[in-house]
Short mmCIF file of C-alpha atoms in Angstrom, two decimals:
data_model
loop_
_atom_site.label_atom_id
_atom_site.label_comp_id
_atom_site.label_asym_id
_atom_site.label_seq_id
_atom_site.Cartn_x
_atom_site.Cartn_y
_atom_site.Cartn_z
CA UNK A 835 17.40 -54.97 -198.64
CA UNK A 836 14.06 -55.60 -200.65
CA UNK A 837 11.34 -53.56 -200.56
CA UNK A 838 8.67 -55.32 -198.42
CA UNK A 839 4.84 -55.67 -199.30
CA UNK A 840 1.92 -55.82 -197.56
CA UNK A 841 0.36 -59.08 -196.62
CA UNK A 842 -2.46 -59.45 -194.07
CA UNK A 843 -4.25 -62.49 -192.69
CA UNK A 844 -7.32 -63.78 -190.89
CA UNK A 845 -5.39 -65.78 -188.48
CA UNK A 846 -8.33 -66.84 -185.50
CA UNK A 847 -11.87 -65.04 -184.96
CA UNK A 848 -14.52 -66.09 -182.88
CA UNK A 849 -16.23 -69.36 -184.31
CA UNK A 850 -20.27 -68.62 -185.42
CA UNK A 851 -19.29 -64.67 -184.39
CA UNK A 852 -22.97 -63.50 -185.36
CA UNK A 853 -24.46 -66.46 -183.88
CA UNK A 854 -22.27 -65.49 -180.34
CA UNK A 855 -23.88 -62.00 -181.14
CA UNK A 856 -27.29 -63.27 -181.39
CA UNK A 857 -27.24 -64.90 -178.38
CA UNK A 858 -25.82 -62.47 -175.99
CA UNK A 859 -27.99 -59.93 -177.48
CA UNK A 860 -30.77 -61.66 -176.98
CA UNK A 861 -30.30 -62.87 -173.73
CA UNK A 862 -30.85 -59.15 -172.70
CA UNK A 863 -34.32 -59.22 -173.43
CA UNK A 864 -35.34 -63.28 -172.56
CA UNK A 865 -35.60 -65.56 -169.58
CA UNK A 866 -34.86 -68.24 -171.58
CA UNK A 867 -31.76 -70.02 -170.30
CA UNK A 868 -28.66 -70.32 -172.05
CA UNK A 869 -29.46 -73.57 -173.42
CA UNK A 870 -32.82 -72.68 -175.17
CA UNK A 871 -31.15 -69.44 -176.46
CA UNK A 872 -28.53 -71.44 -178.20
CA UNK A 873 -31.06 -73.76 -179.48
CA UNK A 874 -33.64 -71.10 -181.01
CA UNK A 875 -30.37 -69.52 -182.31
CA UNK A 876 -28.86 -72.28 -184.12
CA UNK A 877 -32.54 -72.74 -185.86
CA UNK A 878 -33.14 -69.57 -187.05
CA UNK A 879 -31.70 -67.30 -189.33
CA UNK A 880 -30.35 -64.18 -187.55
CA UNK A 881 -29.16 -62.04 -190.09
CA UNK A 882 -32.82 -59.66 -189.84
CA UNK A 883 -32.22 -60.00 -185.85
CA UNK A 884 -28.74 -58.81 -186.64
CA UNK A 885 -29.44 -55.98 -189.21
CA UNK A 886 -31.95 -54.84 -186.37
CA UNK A 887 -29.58 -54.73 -183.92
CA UNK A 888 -26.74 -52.90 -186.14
CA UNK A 889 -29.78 -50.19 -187.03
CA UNK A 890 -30.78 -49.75 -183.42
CA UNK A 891 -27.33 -48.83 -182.45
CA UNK A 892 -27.29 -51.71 -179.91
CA UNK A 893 -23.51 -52.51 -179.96
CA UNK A 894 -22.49 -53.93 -176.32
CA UNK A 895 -23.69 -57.44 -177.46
CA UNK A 896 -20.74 -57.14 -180.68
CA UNK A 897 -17.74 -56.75 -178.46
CA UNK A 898 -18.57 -60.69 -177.90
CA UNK A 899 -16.91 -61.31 -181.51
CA UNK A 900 -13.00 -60.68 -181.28
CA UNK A 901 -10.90 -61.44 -184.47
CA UNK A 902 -7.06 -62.05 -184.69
CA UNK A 903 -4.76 -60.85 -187.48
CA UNK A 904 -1.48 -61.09 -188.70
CA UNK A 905 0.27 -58.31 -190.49
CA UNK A 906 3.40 -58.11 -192.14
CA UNK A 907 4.97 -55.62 -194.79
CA UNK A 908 3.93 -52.66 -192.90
CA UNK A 909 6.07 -49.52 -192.25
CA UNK A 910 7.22 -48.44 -188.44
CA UNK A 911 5.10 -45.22 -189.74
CA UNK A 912 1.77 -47.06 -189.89
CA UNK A 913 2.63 -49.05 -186.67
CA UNK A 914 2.88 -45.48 -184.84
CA UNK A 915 -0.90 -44.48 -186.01
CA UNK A 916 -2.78 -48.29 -185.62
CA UNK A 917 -1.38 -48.50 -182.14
CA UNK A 918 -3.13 -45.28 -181.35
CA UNK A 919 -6.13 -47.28 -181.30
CA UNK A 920 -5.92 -48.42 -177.55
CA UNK A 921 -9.28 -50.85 -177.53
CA UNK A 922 -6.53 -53.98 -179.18
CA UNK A 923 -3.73 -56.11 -178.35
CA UNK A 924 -0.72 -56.03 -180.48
CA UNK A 925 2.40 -58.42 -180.51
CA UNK A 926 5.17 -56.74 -182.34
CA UNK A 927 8.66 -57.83 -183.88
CA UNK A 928 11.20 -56.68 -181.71
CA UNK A 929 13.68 -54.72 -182.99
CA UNK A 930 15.64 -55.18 -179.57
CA UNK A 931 16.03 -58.88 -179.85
CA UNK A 932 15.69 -59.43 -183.85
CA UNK A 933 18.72 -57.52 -185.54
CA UNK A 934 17.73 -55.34 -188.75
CA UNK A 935 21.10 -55.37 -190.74
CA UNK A 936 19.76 -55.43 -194.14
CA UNK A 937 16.19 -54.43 -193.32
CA UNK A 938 13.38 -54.42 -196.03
CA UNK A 939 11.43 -51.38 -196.27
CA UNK A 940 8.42 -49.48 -197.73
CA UNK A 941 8.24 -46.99 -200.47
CA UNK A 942 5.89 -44.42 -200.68
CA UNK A 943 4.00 -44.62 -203.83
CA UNK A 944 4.38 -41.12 -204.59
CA UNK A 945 8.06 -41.78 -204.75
CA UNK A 946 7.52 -44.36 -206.62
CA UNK A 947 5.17 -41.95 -209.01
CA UNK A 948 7.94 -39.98 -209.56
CA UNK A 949 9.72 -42.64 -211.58
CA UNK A 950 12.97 -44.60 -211.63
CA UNK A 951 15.43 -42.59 -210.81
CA UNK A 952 13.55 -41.39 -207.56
CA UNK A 953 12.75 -44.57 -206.39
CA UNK A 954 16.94 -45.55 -206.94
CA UNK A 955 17.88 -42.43 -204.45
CA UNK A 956 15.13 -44.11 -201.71
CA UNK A 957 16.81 -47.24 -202.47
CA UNK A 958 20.50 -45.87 -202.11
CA UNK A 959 19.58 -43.27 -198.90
CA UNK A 960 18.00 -47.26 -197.06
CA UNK A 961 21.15 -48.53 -198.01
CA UNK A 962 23.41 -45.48 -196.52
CA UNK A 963 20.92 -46.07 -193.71
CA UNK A 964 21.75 -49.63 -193.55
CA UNK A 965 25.31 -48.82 -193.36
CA UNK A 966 24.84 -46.81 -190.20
CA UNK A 967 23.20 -49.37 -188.67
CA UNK A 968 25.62 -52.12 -189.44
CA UNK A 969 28.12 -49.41 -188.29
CA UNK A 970 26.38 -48.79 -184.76
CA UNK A 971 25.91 -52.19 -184.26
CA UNK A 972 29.19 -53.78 -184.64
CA UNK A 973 30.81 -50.40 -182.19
CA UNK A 974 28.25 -51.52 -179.77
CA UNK A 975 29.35 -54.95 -179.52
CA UNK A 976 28.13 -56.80 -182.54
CA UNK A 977 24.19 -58.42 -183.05
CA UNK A 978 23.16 -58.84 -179.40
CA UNK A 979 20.53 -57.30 -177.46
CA UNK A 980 22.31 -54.70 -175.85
CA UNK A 981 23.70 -53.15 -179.16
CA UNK A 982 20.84 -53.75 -181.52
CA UNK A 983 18.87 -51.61 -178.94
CA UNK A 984 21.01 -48.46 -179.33
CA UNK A 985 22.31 -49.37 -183.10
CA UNK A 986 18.60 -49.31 -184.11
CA UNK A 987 18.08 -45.06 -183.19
CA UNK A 988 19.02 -44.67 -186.70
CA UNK A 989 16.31 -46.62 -188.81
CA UNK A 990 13.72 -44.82 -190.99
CA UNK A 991 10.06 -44.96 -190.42
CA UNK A 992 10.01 -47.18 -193.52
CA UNK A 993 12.00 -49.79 -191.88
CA UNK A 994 9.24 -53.15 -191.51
CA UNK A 995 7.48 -54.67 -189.27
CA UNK A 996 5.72 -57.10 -188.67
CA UNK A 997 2.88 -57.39 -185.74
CA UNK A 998 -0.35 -59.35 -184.52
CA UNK A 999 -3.30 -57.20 -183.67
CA UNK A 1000 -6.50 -58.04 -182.32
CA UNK A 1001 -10.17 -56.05 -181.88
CA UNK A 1002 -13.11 -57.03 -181.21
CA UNK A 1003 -16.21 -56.11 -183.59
CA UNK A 1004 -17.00 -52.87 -182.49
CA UNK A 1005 -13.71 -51.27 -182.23
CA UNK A 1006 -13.32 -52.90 -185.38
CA UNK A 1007 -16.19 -50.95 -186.78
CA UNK A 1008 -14.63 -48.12 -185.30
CA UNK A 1009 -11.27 -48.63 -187.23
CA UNK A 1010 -12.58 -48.82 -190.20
CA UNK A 1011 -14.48 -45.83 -190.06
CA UNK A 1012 -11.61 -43.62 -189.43
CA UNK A 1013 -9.08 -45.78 -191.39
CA UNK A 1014 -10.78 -46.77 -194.69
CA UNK A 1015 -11.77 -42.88 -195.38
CA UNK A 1016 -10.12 -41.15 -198.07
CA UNK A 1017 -8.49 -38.83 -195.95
CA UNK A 1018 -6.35 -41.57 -193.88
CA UNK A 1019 -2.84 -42.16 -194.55
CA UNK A 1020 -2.40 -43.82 -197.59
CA UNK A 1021 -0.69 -47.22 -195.95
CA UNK A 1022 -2.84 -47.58 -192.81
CA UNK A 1023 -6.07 -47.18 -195.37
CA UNK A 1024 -4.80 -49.78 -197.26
CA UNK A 1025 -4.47 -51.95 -194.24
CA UNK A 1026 -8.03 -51.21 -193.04
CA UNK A 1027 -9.35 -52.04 -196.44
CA UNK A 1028 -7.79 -55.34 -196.16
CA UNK A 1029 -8.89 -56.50 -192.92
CA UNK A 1030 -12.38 -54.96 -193.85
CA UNK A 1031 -12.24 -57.44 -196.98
CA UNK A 1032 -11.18 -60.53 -194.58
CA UNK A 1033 -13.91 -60.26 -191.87
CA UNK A 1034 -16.51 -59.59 -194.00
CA UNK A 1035 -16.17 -62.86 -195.58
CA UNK A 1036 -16.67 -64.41 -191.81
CA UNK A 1037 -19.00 -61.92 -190.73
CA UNK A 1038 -20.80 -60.51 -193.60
CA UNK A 1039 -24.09 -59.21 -191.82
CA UNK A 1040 -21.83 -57.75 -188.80
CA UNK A 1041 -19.74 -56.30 -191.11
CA UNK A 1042 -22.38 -55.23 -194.19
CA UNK A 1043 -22.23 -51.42 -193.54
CA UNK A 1044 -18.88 -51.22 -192.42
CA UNK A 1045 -16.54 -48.50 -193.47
CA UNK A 1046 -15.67 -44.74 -193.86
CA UNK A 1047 -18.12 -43.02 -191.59
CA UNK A 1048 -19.71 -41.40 -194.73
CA UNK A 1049 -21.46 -44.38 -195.72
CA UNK A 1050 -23.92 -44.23 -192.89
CA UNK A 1051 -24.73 -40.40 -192.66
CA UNK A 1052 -23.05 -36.82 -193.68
CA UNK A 1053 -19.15 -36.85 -193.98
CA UNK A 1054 -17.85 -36.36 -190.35
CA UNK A 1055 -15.13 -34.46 -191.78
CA UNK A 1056 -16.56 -31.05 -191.69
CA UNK A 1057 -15.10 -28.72 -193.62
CA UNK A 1058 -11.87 -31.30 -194.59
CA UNK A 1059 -14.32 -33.54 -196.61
CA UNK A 1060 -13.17 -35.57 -200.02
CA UNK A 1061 -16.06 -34.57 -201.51
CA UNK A 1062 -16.31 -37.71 -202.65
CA UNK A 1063 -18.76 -38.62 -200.44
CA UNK A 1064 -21.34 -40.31 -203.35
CA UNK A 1065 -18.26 -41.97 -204.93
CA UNK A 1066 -17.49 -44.16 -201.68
CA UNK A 1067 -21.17 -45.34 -200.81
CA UNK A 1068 -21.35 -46.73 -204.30
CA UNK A 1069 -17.78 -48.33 -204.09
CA UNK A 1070 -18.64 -50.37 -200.99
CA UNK A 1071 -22.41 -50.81 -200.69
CA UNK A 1072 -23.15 -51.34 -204.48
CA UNK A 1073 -27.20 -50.96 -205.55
CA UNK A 1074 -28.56 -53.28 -202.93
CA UNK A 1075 -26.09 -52.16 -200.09
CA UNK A 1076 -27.32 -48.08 -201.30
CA UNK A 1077 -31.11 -49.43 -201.04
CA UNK A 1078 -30.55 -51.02 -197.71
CA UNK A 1079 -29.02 -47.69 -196.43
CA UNK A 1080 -32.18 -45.59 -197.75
CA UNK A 1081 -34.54 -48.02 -195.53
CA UNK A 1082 -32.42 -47.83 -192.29
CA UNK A 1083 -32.55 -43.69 -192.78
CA UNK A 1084 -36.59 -44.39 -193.26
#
């Protein structure tokens, strides 16, 4: 029963995803046919058409650009709170038809902050847990659908899973707004920051300003605010990402 980590990966996206953007947004606005459109796109350099476009707010054309990961290491916890976000698709590992005797899991890192010993009681309570499982299981008829579908009422929230979850652009942007902010859970946050890192390598004008919703305006969290608010524009903009910012508020 090892503990599990967190791996995350690019699997598919949408090939030239800014130049797709380009296009459809564009195609709002021309008579052009789609052939010339493509052309004069493939020609030009979009990325101050794009930065335009993210400034005026004009977002319909970025649902074009869909992106495909795959996620593994995660707790059932964080699978509760991304699946809240209903604008995906999500393939999860079944834990009707896959049995989970001997099940890895996730520890908290404040358990782990609080040394050794703590981290061998988590270890020993998954392994009672475990034991319950194994227990259910085999009085339900052994590792077969039927049983692993009641046996598995007793698993923790740090049992793992593993899924494949896909967004378009803007619900991406969306995400990581409300997931890369300090004041998400620790494990989706870390999740967010991930994918953030991934598609901006693939997308890096799309995805330039992306983030916790502080980066682009006041902290939308009222009176629950970090206060850190400074602190996170530097940490993902950096100096010419801060001076870019300044001339969109302009």
């Amino acid at each position: 029963m090892p503990q599990a980590e967190m791996k995350v990966y690019l699997l598919r996206y949408t090939p030239v995803p800014e130049e797709i953007i380009a296009l459809a947004a564009k195609l709002c606005y021309s008579a052009a046919d789609m052939t010339e459109l493509a052309q004069g796109i493939a020609e030009r350099d979009q990325q101050p058409f794009l930065q335009k476009l993210m400034e005026l707010e004009h977002l319909s054309p970025i649902e074009h650009a869909v992106f495909t990961f795959g996620v593994e290491g995660v707790s059932r916890a964080l699978l509760a709170q991304i699946t809240r976000h209903r604008i995906a698709s999500f393939s999860v590992k079944s834990q009707r038809y896959v049995g989970e005797a001997d099940f890895c899991y996730i520890i908290p890192p404040r358990i782990q902050e609080l040394g050794p010993e703590a981290v061998a009681e988590f270890e020993r309570q998954m392994a009672q847990i475990n034991q319950w499982y194994r227990y259910w299981q085999e009085r339900l008829g052994g590792n077969k659908e039927a049983s692993n579908e009641d046996a598995r009422f007793v698993l923790p929230n740090a049992a793992e899973t593993k899924f494949v979850v896909t967004m378009n652009a803007r619900e991406l942007l969306h995400f990581f707004s409300l997931r890369c902010c300090n004041r998400a859970q620790w494990e989706i946050r870390a999740l967010a920051e991930r994918m953030l890192a991934l598609v901006k390598e693939v997308a890096p004008v799309l995805f330039a300003q992306a983030g916790p919703g502080c980066l682009r305006g006041p902290c939308p969290e009222g009176a629950m605010t970090c206060g850190q608010a400074a602190r996170v524009r530097a940490s993902y903009l950096g100096k010419g990402g801060m001076q870019q910012l300044q001339k969109t508020r302009l």
